[in-house]
Short mmCIF file of C-alpha atoms in Angstrom, two decimals:
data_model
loop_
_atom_site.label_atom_id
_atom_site.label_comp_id
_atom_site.label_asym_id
_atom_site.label_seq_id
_atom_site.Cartn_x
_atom_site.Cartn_y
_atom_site.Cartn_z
CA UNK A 1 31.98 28.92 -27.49
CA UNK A 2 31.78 32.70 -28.30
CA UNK A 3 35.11 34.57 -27.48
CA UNK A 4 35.30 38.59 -27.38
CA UNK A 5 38.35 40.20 -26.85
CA UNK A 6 38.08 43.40 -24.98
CA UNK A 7 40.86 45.76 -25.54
CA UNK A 8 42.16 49.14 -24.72
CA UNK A 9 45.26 48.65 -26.63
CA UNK A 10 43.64 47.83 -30.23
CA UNK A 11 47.18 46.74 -31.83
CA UNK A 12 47.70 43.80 -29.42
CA UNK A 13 44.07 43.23 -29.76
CA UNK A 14 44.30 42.52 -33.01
CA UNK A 15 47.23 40.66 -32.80
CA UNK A 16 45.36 38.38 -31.10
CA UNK A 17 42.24 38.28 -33.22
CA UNK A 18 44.98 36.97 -35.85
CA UNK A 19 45.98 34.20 -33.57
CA UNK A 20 42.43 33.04 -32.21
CA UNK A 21 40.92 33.34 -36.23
CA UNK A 22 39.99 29.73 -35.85
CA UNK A 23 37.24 30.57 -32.67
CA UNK A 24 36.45 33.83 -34.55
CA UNK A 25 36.79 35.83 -31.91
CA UNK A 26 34.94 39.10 -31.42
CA UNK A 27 36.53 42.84 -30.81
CA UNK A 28 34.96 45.06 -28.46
CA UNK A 29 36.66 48.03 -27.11
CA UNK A 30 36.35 48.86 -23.87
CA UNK A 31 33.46 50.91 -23.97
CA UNK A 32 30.96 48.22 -25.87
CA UNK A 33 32.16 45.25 -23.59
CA UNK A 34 28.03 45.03 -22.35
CA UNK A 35 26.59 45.03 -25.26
CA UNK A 36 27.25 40.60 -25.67
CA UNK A 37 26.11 39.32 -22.60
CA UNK A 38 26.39 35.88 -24.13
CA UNK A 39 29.96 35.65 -23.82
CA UNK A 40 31.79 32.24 -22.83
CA UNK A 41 35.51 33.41 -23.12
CA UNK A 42 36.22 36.74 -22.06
CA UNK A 43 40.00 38.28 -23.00
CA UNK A 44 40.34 41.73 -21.63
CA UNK A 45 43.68 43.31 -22.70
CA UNK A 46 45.04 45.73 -20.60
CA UNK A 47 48.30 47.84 -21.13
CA UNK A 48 49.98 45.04 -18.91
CA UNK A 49 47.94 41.87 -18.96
CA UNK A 50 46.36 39.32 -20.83
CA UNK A 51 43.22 38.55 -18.97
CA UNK A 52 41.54 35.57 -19.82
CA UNK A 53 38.11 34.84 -17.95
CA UNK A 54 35.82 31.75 -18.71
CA UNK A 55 32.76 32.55 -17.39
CA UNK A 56 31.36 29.56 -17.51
CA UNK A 57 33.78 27.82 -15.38
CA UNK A 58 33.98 31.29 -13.32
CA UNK A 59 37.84 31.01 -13.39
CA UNK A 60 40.42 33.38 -14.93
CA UNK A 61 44.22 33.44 -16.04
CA UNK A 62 47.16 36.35 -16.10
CA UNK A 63 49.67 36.79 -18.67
CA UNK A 64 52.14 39.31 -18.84
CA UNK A 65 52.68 41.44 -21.65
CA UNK A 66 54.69 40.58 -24.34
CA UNK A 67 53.04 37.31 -24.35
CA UNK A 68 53.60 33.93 -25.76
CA UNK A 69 51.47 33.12 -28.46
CA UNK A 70 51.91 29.57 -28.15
CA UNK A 71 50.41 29.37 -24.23
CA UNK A 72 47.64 31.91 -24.52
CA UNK A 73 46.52 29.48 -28.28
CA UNK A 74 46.78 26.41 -25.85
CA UNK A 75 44.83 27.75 -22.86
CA UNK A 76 41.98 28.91 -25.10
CA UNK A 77 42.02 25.49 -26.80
CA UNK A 78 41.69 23.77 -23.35
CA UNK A 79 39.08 26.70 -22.50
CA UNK A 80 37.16 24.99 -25.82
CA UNK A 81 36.88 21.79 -24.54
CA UNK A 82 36.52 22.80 -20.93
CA UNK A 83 33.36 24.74 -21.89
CA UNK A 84 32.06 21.89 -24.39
CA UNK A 85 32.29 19.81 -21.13
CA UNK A 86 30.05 22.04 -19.21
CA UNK A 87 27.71 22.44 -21.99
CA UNK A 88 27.25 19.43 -22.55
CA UNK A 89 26.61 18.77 -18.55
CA UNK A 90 24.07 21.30 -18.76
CA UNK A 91 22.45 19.77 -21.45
CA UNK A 92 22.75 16.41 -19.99
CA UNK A 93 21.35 17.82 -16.62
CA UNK A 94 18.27 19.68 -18.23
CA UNK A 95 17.52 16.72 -20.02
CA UNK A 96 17.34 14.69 -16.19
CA UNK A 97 15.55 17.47 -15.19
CA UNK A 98 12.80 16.50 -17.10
CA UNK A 99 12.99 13.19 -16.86
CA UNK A 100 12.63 13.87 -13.16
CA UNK A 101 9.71 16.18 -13.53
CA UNK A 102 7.70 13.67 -15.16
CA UNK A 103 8.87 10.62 -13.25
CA UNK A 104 7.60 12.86 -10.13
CA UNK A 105 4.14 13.33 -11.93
CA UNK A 106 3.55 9.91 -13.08
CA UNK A 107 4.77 9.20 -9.55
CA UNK A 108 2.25 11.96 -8.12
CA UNK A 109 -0.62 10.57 -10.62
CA UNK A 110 -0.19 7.11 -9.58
CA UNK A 111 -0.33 7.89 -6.12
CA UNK A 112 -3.25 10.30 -6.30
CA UNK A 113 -5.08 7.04 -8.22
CA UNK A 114 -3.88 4.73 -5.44
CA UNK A 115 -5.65 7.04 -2.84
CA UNK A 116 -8.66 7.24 -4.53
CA UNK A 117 -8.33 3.07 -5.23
CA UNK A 118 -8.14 3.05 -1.69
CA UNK A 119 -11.13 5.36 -0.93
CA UNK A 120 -13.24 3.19 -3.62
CA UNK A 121 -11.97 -0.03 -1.77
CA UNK A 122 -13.20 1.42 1.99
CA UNK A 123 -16.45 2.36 -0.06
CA UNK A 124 -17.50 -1.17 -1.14
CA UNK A 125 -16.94 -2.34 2.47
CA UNK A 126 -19.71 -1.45 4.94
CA UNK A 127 -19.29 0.23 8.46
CA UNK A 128 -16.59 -1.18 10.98
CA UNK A 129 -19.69 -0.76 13.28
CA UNK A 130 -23.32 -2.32 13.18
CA UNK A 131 -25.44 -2.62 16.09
CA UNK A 132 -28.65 -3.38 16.31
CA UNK A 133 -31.28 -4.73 19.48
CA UNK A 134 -29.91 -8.03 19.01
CA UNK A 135 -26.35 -7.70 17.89
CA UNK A 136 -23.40 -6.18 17.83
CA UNK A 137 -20.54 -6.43 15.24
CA UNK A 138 -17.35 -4.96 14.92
CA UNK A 139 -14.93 -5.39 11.52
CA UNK A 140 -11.69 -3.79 10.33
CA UNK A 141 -8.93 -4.24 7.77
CA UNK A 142 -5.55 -3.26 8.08
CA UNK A 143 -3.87 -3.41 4.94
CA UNK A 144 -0.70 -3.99 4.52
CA UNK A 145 0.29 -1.73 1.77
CA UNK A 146 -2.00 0.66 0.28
CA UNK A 147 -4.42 -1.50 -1.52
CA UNK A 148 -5.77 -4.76 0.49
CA UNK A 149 -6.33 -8.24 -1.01
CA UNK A 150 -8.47 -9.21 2.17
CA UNK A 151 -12.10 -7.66 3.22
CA UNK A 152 -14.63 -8.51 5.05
CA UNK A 153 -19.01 -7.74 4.31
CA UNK A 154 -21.85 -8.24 5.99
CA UNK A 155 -25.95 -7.40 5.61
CA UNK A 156 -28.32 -7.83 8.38
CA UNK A 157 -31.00 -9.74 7.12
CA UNK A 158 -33.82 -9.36 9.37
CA UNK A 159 -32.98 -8.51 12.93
CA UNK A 160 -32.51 -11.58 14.61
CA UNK A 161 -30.34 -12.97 11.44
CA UNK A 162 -27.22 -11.31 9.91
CA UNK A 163 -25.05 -12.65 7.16
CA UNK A 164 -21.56 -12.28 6.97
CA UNK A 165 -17.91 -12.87 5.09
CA UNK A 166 -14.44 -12.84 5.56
CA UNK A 167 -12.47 -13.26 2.64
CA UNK A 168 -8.75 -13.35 1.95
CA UNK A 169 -7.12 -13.17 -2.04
CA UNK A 170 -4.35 -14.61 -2.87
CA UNK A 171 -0.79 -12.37 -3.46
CA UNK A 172 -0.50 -8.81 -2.29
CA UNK A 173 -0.60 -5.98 -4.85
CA UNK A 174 -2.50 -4.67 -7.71
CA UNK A 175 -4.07 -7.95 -9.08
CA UNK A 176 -4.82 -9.24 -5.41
CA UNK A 177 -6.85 -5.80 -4.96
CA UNK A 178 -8.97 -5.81 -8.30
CA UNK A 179 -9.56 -9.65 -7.72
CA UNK A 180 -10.99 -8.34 -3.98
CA UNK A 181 -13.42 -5.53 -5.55
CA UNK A 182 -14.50 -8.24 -7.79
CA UNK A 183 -15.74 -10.85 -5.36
CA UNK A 184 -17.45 -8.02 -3.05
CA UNK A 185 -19.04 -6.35 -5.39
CA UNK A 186 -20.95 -10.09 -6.46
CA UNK A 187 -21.37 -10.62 -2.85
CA UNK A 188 -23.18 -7.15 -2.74
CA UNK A 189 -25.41 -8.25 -5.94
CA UNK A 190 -25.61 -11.65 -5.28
CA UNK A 191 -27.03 -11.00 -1.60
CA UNK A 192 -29.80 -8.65 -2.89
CA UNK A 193 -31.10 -11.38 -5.42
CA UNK A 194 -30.81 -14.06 -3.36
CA UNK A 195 -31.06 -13.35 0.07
CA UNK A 196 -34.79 -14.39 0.27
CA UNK A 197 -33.67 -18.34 -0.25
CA UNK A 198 -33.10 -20.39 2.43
CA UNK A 199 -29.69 -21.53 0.68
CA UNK A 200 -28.99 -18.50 -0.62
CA UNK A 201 -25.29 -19.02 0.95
CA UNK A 202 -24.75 -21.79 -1.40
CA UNK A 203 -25.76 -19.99 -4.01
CA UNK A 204 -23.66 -17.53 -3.77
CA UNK A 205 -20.56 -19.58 -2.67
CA UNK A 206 -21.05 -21.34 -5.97
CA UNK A 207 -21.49 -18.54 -8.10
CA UNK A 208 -18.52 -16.70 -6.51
CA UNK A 209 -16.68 -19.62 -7.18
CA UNK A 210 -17.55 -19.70 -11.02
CA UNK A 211 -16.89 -15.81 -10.88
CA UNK A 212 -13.60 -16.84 -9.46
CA UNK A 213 -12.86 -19.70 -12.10
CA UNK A 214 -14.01 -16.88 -15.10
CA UNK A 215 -11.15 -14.87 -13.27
CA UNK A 216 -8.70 -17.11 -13.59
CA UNK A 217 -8.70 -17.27 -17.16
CA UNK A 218 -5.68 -14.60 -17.74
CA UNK A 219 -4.20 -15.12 -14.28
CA UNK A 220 -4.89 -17.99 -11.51
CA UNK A 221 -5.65 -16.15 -8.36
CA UNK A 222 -8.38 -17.44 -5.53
CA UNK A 223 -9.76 -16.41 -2.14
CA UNK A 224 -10.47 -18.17 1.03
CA UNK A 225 -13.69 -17.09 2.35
CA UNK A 226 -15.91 -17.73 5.16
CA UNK A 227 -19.74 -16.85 4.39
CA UNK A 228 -22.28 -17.34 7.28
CA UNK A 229 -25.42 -16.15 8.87
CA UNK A 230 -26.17 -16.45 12.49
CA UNK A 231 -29.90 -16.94 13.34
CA UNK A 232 -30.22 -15.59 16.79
CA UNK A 233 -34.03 -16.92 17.83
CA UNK A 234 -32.63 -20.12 16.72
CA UNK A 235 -29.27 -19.81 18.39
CA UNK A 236 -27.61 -21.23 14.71
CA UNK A 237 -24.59 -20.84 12.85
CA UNK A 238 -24.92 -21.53 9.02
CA UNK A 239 -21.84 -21.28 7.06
CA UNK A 240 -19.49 -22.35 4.51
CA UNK A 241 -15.85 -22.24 5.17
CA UNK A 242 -13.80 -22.27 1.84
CA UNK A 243 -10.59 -23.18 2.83
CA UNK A 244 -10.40 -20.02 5.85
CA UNK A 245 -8.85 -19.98 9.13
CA UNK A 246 -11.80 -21.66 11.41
CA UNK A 247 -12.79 -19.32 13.24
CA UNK A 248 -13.50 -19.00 16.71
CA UNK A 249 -17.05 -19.11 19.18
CA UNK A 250 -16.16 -17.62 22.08
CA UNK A 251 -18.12 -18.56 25.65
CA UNK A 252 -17.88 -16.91 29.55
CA UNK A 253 -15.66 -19.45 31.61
CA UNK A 254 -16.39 -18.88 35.46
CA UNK A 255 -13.99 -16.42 35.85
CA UNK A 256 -16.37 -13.55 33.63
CA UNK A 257 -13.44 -14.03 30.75
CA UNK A 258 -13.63 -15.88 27.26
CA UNK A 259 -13.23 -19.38 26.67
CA UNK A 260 -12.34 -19.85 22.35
CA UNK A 261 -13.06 -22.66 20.98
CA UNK A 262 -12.22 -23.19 17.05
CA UNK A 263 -14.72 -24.21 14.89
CA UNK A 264 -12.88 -27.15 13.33
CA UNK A 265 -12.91 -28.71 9.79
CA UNK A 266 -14.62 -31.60 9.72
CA UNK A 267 -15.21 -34.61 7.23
CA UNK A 268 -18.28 -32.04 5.94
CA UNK A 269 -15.95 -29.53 5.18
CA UNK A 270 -12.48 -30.08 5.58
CA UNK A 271 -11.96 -30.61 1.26
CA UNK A 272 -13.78 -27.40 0.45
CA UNK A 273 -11.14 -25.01 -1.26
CA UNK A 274 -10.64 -21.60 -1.80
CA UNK A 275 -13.63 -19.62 -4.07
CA UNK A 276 -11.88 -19.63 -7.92
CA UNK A 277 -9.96 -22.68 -6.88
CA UNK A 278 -12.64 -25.54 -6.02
CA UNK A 279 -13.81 -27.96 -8.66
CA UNK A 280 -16.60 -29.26 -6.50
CA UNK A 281 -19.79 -27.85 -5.12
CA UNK A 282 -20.22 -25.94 -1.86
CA UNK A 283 -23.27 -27.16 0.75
CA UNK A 284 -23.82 -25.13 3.93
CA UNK A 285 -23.17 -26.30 7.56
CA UNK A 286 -25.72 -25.74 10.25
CA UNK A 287 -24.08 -25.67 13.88
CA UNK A 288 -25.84 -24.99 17.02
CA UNK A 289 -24.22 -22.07 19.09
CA UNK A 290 -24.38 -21.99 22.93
CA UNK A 291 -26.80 -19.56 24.65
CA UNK A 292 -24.51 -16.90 25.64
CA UNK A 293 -21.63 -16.40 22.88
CA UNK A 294 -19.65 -14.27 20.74
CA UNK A 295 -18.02 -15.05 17.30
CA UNK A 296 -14.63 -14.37 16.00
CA UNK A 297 -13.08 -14.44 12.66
CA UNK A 298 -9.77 -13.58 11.34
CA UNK A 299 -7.59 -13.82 8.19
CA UNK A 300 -4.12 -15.06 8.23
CA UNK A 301 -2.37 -11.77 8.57
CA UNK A 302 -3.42 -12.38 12.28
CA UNK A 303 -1.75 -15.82 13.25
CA UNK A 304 0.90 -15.16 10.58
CA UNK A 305 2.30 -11.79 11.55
CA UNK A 306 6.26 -12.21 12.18
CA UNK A 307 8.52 -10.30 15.06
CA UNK A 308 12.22 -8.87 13.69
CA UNK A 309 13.45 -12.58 13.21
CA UNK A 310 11.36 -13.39 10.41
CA UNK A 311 9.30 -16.65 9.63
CA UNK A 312 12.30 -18.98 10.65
CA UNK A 313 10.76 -20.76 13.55
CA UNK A 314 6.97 -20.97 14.61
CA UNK A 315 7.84 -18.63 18.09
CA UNK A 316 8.42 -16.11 15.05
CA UNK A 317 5.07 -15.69 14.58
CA UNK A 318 2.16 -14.92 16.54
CA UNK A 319 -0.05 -18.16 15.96
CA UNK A 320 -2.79 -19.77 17.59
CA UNK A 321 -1.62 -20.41 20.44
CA UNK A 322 -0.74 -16.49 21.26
CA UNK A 323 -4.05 -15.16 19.58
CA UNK A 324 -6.00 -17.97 21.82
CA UNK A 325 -4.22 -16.63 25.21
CA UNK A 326 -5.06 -13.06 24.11
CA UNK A 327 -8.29 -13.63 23.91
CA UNK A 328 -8.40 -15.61 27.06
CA UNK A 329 -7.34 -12.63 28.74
CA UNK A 330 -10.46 -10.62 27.63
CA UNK A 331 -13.65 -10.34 29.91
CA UNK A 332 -16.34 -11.90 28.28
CA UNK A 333 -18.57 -8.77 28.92
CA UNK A 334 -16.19 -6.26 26.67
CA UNK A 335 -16.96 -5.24 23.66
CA UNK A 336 -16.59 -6.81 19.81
CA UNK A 337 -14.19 -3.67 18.92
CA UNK A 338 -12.57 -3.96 22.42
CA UNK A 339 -11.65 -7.42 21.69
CA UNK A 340 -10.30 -6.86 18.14
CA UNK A 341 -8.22 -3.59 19.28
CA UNK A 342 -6.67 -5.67 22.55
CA UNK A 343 -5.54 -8.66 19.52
CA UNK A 344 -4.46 -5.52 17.57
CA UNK A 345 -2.21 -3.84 20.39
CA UNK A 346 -0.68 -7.56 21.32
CA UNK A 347 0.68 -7.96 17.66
CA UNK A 348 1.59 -4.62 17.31
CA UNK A 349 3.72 -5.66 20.37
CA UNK A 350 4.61 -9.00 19.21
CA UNK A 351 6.01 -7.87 15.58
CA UNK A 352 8.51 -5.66 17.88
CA UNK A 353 8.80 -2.77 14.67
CA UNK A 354 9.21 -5.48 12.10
CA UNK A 355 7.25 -4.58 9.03
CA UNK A 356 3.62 -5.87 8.21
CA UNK A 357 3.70 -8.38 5.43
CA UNK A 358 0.34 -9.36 5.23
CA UNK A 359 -3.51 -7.73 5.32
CA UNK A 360 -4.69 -8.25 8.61
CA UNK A 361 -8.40 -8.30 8.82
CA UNK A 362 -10.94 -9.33 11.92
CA UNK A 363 -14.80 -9.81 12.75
CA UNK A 364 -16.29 -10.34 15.91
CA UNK A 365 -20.10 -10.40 16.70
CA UNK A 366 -21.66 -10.26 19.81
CA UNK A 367 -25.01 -11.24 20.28
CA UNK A 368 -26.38 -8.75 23.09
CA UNK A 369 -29.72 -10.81 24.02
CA UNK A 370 -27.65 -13.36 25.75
CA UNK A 371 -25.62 -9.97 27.26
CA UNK A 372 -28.36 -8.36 28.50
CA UNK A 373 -30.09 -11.34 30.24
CA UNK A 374 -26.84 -11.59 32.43
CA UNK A 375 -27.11 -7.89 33.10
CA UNK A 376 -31.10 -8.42 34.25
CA UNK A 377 -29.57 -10.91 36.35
CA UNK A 378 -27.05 -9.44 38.37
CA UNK A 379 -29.29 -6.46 38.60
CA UNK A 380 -32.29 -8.81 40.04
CA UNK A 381 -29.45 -10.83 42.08
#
């Protein structure tokens, strides 16, 4: 604390130097009181009054002249430890200060590198959109924090076949995204070297599975995942459902709106678990698909999404049941992305605010030979 003592009366002044020796006050006449401006104590002596002004504190007290020593010694002594106080606030709040400014860069760093995690994420995934002569697919993710554990790929083949996959990793967050790049990006190299095999989905079932299992040496994570290829000439579903929601083939009822019907776990398939998880081997399924059909997958973000009330009784979630009415409702003749926004909306509505807990990802592919024969017709009817 640095004390000057301002006087126009030097005797008193200096009477009070005497008394405040132990602060070591300094003298300034009137004339030179600007020349500190780093003064904490201020005592301005006046022919009347004993001013003393702490300008930290921005507060002052009067005393009348003659004074008593003994009050003006105390009130500078309490002046000491008023403005160690405040300097040591100051220091304790530049010190935060800092602390804040670099929590809110790391903060600002680590959510810049989030963004562009996210943007690298969105990259390995290909168009919500493919259409071709013969088909027409339609595939989003809606993740539900920044970074997504589910994901879906797919690569026409030749074009009357297209492969596809829905996958969903276990946990939500950092580890749960990096496990996700690290199965599509094999899917995206295993596809190019082995697309040319007629059990190339085998293949790379099984070698996504070692992949997995290699994974799982620091930290046991694993995906469900449902790889398949539809042939269209051949009206045929091949696929390999490890441990996925069964997904749905949907077919025109009389009305012009969707029948679903799940593609159910069999005998054939019904022990296949997740890719990372499964200790056996993975063989392919061949199904034959109706003439006129679409296909729809999901992950379990969809039939698992809860309202305000939480997961404590199944009418707490949407389910089944609800997604398999929704889709009832739709006209067989709308679109895959007008199918997957309508399921979108009625959850959105369902979950009344409550907060997403879980990725929620969707595929549905049309196959628009069978469309545009019904078209021809009604046109020729």
């Amino acid at each position: 604390m640095k004390i000057a003592i301002i006087y126009s009366n030097q005797l008193i002044a200096t009477q009070l130097g005497v008394l405040l020796k132990e602060f070591k006050p300094i003298l300034l006449s009137s004339d030179d009181d600007k020349k500190i401006k780093d003064i904490t104590l201020e005592i301005i002596i006046t022919d009347k009054k004993v001013i003393i002004t702490n300008r930290l504190a921005n507060f002052s007290h009067y005393y009348d002249i003659p004074f008593a020593e003994g009050r003006i010694l105390q009130d500078v002594r309490e002046q000491q430890i008023l403005c160690d106080e405040i300097d040591d606030l100051r220091t304790s709040n530049k010190i935060l200060q800092v602390e804040v400014n670099q929590k809110r860069q790391i903060e600002e760093h680590t959510f810049n590198a989030l963004k562009n995690a996210v943007l690298v994420q969105k990259g390995l995934m290909p168009n919500s959109s493919y259409n071709n002569d013969n088909i027409s697919l339609y595939a989003n993710v809606i993740p539900a924090e920044m970074l997504a554990g589910d994901f879906y790929f797919y690569q026409p083949i030749t074009d009357n076949k297209i492969f596809f996959v829905i996958g969903d990793v276990s946990d939500k967050n950092i580890d749960a995204s990096i496990y996700m790049t690290r199965m599509i990006t094999s899917i995206k190299s295993l596809i190019q070297k082995n697309k040319n095999y007629d059990d190339y989905i085998e293949i790379l079932a099984n070698e996504l599975n070692e992949i997995g299992k290699q994974d799982n040496k620091e930290k046991f994570q694993y995906c469900t995942m449902f790889l398949g290829e539809i042939n269209i000439n051949k009206n045929e579903l091949t696929y390999i459902n490890a441990g996925h929601d069964e997904p749905y083939i949907l077919t025109e009822n009389s009305q012009g709106k969707i029948t679903p019907k799940m593609i159910l776990k069999d005998d054939f398939d019904e022990n296949y678990g997740p890719i990372g998880a499964f200790l056996g081997t993975y063989k392919s399924r061949i199904i034959s698909l109706p003439k006129k059909y679409k296909l729809y997958l999901y992950t379990d973000g969809v039939t698992e999404a809860a309202n305000a009330n939480g997961h404590t009784l199944d009418l707490d979630r949407y389910g089944e049941k609800r997604l398999e009415k929704m889709i009832s409702k739709c006209r067989f003749t709308i679109s895959s992305e007008n199918i997957c926004k309508a399921i979108e909306k009625d959850i959105l509505s369902f979950k009344q605010g409550a907060i997403q807990n879980d990725d929620i990802t969707q595929i549905c592919i049309s196959t628009l030979k069978n469309i545009k024969v019904k078209e021809e017709n009604n046109e020729s009817s």
